[in-house]
Coordinates of C-alpha atoms and ligand atoms in Angstrom, one line a residue:
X1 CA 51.9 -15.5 13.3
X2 CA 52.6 -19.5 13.4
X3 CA 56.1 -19.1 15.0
X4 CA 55.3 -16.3 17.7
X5 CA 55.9 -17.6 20.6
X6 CA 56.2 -16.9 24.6
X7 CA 59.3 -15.8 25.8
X8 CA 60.8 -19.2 27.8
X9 CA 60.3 -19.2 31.2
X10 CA 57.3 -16.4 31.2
X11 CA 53.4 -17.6 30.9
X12 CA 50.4 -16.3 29.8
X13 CA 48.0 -16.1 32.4
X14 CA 44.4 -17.0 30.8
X15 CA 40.9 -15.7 32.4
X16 CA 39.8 -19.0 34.2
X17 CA 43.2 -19.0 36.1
X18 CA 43.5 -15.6 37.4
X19 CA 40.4 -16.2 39.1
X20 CA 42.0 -18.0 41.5
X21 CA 45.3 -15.3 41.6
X22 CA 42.3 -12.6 42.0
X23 CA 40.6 -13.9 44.9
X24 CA 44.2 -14.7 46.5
X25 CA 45.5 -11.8 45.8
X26 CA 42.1 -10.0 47.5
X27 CA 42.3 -12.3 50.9
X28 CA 46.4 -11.1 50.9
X29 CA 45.9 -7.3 50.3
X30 CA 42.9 -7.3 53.1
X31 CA 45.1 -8.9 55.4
X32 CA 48.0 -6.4 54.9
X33 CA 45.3 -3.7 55.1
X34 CA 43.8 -4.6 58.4
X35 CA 47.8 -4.6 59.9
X36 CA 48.1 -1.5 58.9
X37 CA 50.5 -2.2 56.6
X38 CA 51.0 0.9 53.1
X39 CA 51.9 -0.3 49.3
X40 CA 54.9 1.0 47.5
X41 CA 55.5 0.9 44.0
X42 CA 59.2 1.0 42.1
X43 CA 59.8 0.3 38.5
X44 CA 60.5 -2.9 37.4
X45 CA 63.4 -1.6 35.4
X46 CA 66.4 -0.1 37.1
X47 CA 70.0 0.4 36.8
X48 CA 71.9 -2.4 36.9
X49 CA 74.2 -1.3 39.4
X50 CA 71.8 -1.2 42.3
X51 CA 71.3 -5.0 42.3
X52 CA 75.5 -5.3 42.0
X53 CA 75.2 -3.3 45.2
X54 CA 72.1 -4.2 46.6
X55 CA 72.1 -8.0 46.5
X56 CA 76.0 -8.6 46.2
X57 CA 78.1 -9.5 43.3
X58 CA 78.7 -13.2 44.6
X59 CA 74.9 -14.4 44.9
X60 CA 73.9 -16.5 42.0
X61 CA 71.1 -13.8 41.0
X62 CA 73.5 -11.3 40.2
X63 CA 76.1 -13.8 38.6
X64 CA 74.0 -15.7 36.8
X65 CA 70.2 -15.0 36.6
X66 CA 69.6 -11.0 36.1
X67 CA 67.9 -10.0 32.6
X68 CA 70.6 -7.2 31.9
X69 CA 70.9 -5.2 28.7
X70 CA 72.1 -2.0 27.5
X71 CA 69.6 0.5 26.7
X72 CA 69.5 3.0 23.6
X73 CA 71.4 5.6 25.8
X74 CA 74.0 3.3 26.4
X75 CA 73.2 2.8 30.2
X76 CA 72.8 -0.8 31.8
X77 CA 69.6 -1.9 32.4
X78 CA 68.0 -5.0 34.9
X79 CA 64.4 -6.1 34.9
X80 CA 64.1 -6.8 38.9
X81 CA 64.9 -9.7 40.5
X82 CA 63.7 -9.3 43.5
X83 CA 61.8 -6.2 45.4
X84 CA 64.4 -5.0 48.4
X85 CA 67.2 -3.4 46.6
X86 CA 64.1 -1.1 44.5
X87 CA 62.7 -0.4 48.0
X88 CA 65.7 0.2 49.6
X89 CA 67.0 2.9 46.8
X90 CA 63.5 4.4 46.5
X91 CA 63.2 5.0 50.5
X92 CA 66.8 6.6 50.3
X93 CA 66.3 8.7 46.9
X94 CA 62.9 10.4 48.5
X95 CA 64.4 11.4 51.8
X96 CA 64.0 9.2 55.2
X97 CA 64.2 11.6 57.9
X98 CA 60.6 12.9 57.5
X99 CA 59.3 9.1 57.9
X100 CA 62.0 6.8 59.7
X101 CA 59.7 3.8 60.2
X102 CA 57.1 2.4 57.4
X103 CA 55.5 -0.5 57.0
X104 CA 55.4 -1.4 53.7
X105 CA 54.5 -3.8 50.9
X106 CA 54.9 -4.3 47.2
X107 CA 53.7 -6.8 44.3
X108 CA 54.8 -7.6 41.3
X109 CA 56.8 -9.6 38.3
X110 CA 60.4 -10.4 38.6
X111 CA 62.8 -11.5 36.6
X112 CA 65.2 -14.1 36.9
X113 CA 67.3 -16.3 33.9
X114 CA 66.8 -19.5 35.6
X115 CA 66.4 -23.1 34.5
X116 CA 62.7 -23.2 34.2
X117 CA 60.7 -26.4 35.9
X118 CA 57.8 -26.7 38.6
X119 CA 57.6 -23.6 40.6
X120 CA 60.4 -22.0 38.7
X121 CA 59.6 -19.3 36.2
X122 CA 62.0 -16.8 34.7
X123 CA 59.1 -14.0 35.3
X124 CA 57.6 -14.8 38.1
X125 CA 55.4 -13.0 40.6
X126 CA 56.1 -11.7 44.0
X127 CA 54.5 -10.0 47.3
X128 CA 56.8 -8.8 49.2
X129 CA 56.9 -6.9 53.2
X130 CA 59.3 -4.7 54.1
X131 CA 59.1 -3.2 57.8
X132 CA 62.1 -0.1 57.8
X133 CA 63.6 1.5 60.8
X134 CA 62.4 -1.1 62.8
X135 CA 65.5 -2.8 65.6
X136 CA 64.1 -4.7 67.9
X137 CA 63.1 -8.4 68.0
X138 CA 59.2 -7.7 68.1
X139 CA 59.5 -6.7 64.6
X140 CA 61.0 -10.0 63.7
X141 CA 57.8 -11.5 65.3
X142 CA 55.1 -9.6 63.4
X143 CA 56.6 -9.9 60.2
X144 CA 57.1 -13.7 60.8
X145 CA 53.4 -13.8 62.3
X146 CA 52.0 -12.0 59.1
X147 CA 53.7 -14.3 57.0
X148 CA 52.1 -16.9 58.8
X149 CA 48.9 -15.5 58.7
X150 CA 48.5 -14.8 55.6
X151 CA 49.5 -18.4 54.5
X152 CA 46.6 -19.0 57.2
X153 CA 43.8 -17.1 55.9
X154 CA 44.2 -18.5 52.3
X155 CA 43.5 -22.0 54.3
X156 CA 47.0 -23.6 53.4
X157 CA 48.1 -26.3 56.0
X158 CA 51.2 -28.1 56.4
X159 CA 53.3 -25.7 56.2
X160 CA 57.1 -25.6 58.0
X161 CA 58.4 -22.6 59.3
X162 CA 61.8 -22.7 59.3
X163 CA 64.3 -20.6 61.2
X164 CA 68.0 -19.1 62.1
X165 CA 70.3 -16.6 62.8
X166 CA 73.1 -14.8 61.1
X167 CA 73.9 -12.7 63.7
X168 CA 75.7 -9.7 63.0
X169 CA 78.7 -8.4 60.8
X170 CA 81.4 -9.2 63.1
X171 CA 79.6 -12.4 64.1
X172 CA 79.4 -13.7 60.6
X173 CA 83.2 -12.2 60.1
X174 CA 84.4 -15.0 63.5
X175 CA 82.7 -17.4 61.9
X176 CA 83.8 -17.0 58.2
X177 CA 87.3 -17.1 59.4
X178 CA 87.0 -20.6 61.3
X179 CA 84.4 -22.4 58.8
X180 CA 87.1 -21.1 55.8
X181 CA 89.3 -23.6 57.7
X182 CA 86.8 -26.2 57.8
X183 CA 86.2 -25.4 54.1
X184 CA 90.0 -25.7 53.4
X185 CA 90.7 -29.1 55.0
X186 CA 87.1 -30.5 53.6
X187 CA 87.5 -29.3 50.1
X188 CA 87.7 -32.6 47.9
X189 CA 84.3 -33.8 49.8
X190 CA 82.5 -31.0 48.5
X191 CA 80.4 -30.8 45.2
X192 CA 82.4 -28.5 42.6
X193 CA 79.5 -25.8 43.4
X194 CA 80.3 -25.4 46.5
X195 CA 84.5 -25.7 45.3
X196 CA 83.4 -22.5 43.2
X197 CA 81.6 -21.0 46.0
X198 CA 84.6 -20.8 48.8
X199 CA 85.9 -17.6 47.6
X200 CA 83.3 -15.9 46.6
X201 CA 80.0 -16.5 48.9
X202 CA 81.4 -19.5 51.4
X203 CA 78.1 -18.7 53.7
X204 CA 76.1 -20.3 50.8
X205 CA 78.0 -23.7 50.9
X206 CA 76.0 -23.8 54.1
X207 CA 72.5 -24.2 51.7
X208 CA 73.9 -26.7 49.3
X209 CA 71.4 -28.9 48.2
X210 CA 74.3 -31.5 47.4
X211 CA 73.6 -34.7 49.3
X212 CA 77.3 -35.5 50.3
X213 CA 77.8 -32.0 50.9
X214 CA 75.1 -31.8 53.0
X215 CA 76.1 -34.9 55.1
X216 CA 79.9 -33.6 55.3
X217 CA 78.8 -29.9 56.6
X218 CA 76.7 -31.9 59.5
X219 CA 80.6 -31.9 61.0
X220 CA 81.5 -27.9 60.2
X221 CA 81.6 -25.4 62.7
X222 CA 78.2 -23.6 63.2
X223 CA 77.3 -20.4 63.1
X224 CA 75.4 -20.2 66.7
X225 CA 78.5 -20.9 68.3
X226 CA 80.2 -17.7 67.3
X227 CA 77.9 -15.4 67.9
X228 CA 78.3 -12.5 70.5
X229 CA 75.9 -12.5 73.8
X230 CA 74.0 -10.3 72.5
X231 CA 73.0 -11.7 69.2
X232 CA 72.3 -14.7 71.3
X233 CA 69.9 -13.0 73.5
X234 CA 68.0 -11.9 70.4
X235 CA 68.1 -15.1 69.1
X236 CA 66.4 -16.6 71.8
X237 CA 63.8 -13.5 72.5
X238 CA 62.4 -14.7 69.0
X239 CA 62.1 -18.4 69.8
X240 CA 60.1 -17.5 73.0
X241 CA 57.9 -14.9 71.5
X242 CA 57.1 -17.2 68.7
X243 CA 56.6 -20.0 71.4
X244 CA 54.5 -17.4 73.1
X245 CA 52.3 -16.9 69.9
X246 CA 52.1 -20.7 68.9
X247 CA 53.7 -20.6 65.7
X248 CA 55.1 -23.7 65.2
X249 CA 59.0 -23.3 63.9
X250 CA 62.3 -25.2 63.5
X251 CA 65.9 -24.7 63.6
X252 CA 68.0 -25.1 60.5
X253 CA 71.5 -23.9 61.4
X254 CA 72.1 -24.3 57.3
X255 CA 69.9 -21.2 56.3
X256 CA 71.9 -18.8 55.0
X257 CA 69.3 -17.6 52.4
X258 CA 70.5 -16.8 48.7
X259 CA 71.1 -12.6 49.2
X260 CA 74.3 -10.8 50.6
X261 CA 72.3 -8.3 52.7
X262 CA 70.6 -10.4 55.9
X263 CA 71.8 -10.5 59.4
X264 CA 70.2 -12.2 62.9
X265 CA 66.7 -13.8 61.9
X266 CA 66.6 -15.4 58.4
X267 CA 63.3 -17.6 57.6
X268 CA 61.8 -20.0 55.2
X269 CA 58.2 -20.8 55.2
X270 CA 57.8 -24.5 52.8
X271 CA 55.7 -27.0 52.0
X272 CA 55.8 -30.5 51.3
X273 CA 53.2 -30.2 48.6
X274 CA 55.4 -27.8 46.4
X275 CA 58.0 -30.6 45.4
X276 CA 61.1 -30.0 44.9
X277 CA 60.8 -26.2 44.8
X278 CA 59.4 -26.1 48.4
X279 CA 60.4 -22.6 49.3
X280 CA 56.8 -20.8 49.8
X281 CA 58.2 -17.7 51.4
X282 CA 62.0 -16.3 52.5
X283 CA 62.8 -13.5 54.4
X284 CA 64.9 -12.2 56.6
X285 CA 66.6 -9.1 59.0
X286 CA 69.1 -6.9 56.8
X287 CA 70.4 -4.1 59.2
X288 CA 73.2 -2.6 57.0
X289 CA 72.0 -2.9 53.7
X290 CA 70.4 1.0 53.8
X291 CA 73.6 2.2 55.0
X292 CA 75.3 0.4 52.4
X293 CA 73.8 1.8 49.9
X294 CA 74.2 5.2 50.8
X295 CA 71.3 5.8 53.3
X296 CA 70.9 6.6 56.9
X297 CA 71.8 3.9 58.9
X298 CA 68.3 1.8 59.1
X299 CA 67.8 -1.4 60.5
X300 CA 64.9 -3.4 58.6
X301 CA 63.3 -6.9 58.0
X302 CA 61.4 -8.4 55.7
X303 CA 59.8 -11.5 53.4
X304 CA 58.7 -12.3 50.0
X305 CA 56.2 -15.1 48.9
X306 CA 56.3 -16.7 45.6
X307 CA 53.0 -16.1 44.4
X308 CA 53.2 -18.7 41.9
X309 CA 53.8 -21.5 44.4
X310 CA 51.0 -19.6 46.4
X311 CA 48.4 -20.6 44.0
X312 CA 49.7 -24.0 44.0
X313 CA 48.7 -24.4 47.5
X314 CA 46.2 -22.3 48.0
X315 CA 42.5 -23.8 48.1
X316 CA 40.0 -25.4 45.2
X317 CA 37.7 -23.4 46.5
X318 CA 39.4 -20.0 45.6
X319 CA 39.0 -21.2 41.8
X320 CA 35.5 -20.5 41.8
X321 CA 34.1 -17.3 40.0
X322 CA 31.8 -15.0 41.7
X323 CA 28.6 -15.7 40.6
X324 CA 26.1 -13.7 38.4
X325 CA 23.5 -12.0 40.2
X326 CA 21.7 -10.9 37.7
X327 CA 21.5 -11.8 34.0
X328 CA 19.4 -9.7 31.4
X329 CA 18.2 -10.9 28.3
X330 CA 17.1 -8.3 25.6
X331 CA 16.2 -8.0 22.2
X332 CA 14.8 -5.2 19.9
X333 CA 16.0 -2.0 19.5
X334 CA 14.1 -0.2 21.9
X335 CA 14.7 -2.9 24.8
X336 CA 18.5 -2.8 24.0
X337 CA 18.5 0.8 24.9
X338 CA 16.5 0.3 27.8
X339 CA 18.3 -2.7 28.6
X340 CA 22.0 -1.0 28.9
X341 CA 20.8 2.2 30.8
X342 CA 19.3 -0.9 33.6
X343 CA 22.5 -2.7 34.2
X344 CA 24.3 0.4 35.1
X345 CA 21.6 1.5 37.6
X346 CA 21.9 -2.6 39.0
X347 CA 25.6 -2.4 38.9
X348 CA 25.3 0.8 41.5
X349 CA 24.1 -1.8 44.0
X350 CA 27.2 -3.5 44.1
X351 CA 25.5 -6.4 41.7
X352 CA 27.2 -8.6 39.1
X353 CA 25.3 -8.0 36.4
X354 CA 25.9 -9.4 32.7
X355 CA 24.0 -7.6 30.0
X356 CA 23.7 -10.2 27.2
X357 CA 24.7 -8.0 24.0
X358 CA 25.5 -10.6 21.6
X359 CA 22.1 -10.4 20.0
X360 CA 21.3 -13.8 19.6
X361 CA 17.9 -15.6 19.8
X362 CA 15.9 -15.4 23.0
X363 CA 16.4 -19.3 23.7
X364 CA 20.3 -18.7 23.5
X365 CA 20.7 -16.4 26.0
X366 CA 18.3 -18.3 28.7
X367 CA 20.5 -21.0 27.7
X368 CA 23.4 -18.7 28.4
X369 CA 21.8 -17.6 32.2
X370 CA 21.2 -21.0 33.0
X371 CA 24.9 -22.2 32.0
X372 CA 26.4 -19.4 34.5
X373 CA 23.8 -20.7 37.2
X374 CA 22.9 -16.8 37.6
X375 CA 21.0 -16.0 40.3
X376 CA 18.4 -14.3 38.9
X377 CA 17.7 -12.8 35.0
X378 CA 16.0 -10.2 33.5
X379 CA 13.7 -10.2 30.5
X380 CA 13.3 -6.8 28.0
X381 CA 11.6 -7.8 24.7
X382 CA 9.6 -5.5 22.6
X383 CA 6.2 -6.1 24.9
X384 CA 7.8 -4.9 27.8
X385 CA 9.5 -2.3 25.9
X386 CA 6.3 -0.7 24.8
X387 CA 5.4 -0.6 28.6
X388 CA 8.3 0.4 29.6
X389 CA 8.5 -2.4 31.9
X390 CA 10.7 -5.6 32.3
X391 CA 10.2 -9.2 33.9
X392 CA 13.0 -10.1 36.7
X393 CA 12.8 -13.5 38.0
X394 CA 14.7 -15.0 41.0
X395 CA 16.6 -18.8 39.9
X396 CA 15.4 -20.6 43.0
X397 CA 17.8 -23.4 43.0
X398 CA 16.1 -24.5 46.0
X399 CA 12.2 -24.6 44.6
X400 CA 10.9 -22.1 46.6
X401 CA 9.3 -20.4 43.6
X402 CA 10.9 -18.1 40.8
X403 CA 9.2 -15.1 42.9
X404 CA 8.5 -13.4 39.4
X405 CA 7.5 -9.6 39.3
X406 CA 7.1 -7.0 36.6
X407 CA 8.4 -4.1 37.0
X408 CA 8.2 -0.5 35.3
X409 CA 11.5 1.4 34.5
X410 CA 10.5 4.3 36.8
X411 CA 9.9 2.4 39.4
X412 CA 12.7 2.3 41.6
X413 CA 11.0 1.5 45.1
X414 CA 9.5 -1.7 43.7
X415 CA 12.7 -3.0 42.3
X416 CA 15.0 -2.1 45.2
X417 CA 12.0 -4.2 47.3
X418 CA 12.9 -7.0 45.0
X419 CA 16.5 -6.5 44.6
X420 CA 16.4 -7.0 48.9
X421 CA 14.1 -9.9 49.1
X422 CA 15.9 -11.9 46.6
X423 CA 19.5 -10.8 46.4
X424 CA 21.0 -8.3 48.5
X425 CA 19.6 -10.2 51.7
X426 CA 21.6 -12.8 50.9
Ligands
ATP1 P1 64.9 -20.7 45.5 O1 65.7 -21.4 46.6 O2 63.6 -21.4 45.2 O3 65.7 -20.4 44.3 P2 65.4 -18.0 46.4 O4 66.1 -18.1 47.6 O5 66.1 -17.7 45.1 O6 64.5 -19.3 46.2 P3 64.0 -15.6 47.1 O7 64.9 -14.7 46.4 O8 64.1 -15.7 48.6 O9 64.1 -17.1 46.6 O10 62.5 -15.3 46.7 C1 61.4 -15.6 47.6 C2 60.4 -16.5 47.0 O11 60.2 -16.2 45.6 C3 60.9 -17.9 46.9 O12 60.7 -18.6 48.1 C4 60.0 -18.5 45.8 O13 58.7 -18.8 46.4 C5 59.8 -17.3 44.9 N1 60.8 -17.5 43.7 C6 62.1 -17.3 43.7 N2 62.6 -17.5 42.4 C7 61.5 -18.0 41.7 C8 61.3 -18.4 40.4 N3 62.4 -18.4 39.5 N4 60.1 -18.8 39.9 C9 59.1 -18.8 40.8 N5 59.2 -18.4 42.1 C10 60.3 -18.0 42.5
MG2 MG1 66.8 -18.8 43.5

C-alpha cells in the first residue's frame, strides 16, 4: 500500500474539515431554498462532444484542461468541467415546452487538468445557478443579488463585485472586426499567449493577466463603444437597479470571462484574501447557447462559486462542530441493551446523542463526555439496569447545578420534562 497515492490535483477531504463545507454548504442550500430556487442533478460523466459544443473549441478548458478518455465502447468520454453545458443538454433532452422558465441549481465535483497551486484543484467543487427562459434585465439582478447574498449570509466581507457587458452576437461580431485591427498592428507588444490567442478566442486577449499586455490593451478599442442602443440600454438598466439595491459593483471593460457561450452582463465576484486565485464566483448571460445546441431558442443567465475558495473565506466560526447534547455511558450487558434502544427514542427529539459503544472503563468514557464538552450525559450501569432506570445529568458549564434526576425507562413524561428544562429550551 506504501506507494498508493492521491490522484494530483484531487484531495481527500478528512472529517474535521468538512465540518466547515457542511455547515457552508447548509447556510447556501437554505438560502437557495427560501428564493425559491429547485436542484438539478446531471452526471458528472458525459460525452465529450457536448463540452466541444457547449463551451467552444477555442477556450482553454476544452483545449487544454478536460479529463477525456475513451471508454470500453469506444465512445469519448469527459468528467465535467463545469455545470452549464450538462444543464443546458439535460433541459433540452427532457423536453422544454412543458416548463420554459426554472430556476435552478446544481453542486458538485469538476474536473479540470490544470496546474495545481492555491485555490486551484484539478477536482474541485462547484455550486452553480442557472435561471432558463429568463430575458429581461431583472433576471440579471436577482442572480447577481443571490450571488451576493449568499456570499453575505456566510459573513464574508471585502468582497468586489465586478461587472461588464458583451452585448450581443452582432455586437461582439463589430467589435471583433475593429479590435482584430488593433490586435494586428499591436501584435509584437503582446505576450505569446495572447499571439496564440488572436485566431482562435481574440475576446480572451481582453483577460490576459500579462502585465505589458494589460498596460498595452488600456489603448485598444472597447467593447461598450460598439454596442447597439439597445444593449446599451440594458446595460445601464443593470447599473441602476443594482445602484437601486446597494450592491456595490465596478466596471471592468476587460471581462470577457473564460467560456464561448456569454453575451450582455458577465460578472466576477473576488476577494483580496484569495491571493492570486481571487475569482470567488463568475457568471454571466448566455442567450444562444440553448439554441446552439439544438434547443428552443432560450435566453438564460447564470453563476458558479468555487466552493473551495468559499471555505477559504468563509468564517472560523463555521469550523465548529455541533455539540453533543447528550452523551450516555453504559456498561453491562443488560444496560448496553437498554442503553441503544434510549438513544434512538433521544435521537427522535431532534438530539445529538452519542452512545459510547466502545466498552471501555466507566472513568474513560466520562473522560470522553467531558472532552466533547457534551451537554449533558447519561449513566446505565448494572444498578440502574436492575431498576430499569438510568441517571441523566445536565453539564452546567455555568454552576447552576448538574440538575441530576433518575429516571425509569417507562417513564416518558418525566424525561421529556427534563429533556425541556435542560436542553430543548435552549
Ligand atoms: P480562473 O480564472 O480561476 O481559472 P475560470 O474562469 O476558469 O476561473 P469558471 O469556469 O468561471 O472559472 O468557474 C467558476 C469558479 O470556479 C471560479 O471562479 C473558481 O472559484 C472556481 N474554479 C475554477 N477552476 C477551479 C480550479 N481548477 N480549482 C478550484 N476552483 C476553481
Ligand atoms: Mg480557469
Amino acid at each position: 500500500m506504501n506507494n498508493l497515492k492521491n490522484l494530483r490535483g484531487t484531495v481527500d477531504l478528512l472529517p474535521d474539515q468538512l465540518i466547515k463545507w457542511q455547515n457552508v454548504e447548509k447556510i447556501v442550500l437554505e438560502q437557495l431554498a427560501r428564493a425559491s430556487i429547485k436542484e438539478i442533478r446531471t452526471p458528472i460523466l458525459e460525452m465529450t462532444e457536448l463540452f466541444i459544443r457547449g463551451i467552444g473549441e477555442g477556450t482553454d478548458v476544452v483545449s487544454k484542461e478536460m479529463y477525456t478518455f475513451l471508454d470500453r465502447g469506444e465512445r469519448s468520454c469527459t468528467l465535467r468541467p463545469e455545470g452549464t453545458a450538462s444543464v443546458a443538454r439535460a433541459l433540452i433532452q427532457n423536453g422544454m415546452s412543458s416548463n420554459p422558465l426554472q430556476k435552478l441549481w446544481y453542486m458538485g465535483p469538476m474536473f479540470r487538468y490544470e496546474r495545481p497551486q492555491a485555490g486551484r484543484q484539478r477536482q474541485f467543487h462547484q455550486l452553480g445557478v442557472e435561471f432558463i427562459g429568463y430575458e429581461s434585465v431583472r433576471s440579471d439582478i436577482e442572480i447577481i443579488a443571490l450571488a451576493w447574498d449568499i456570499l453575505g449570509k456566510l459573513g464574508i466581507k471585502e468582497l468586489n463585485l465586478e461587472i461588464n457587458t458583451l452585448g450581443d452576437l452582432d455586437d461582439r461580431l463589430n467589435y471583433q472586426k475593429s479590435f482584430l485591427k488593433w490586435l494586428e498592428k499591436n501584435i509584437n507588444y503582446l505576450d505569446l499567449d495572447s499571439q496564440n490567442r488572436i485566431n482562435k478566442n481574440p475576446l480572451r486577449i481582453l483577460d490576459s493577466k500579462n502585465i505589458q499586455t494589460k498596460k498595452i490593451l488600456e489603448n485598444a478599442p472597447k467593447l461598450v463603444d460598439f454596442l447597439s442602443e439597445k444593449s446599451h440600454e440594458r446595460y445601464s438598466d443593470l447599473k441602476k437597479q443594482l445602484d437601486v439595491l446597494k450592491i456595490p459593483y465596478v466596471e471592468n471593460f476587460n471581462l470577457v470571462r473564460g467560456l464561448d457561450y456569454y453575451t450582455h452582463t458577465a460578472f466576477e465576484i473576488t476577494s483580496g484574501a484569495l491571493g492570486s486565485q481571487a475569482t470567488v464566483c463568475g457568471g454571466g448571460r448566455y442567450d444562444d447557447l440553448i439554441k446552439q445546441m439544438g434547443g428552443p431558442n432560450t435566453p438564460a443567465i447564470g453563476f458558479a462559486i468555487g466552493l473551495e475558495r468559499l471555505i477559504l473565506l468563509a468564517g472560523k466560526d463555521l469550523e465548529v462542530p455541533r455539540t453533543t447534547d447528550i452523551y450516555i455511558i453504559n456498561q453491562g450487558l443488560i444496560a448496553e441493551l437498554l442503553a441503544m434502544d434510549l438513544s434512538r427514542k433521544l435521537r427522535n427529539y431532534d438530539l445529538l446523542v452519542e452512545l459510547d459503544i466502545s466498552g471501555a472503563s466507566f472513568s474513560k468514557q466520562f473522560k470522553k463526555a467531558n472532552k466533547l464538552k457534551s451537554k449533558s450525559i447519561i449513566i446505565i450501569g448494572d444498578d440502574e439496569a436492575a431498576k430499569n432506570e438510568f441517571v441523566i445529568r445536565r453539564f452546567d458549564q455555568s454552576g447552576n447545578g448538574d440538575n441530576e434526576e433518575v429516571i425509569s425507562f417507562e417513564n416518558d413524561i418525566k424525561l421529556k420534562r427534563w429533556l425541556n428544562n435542560n436542553l430543548l429550551a435552549k
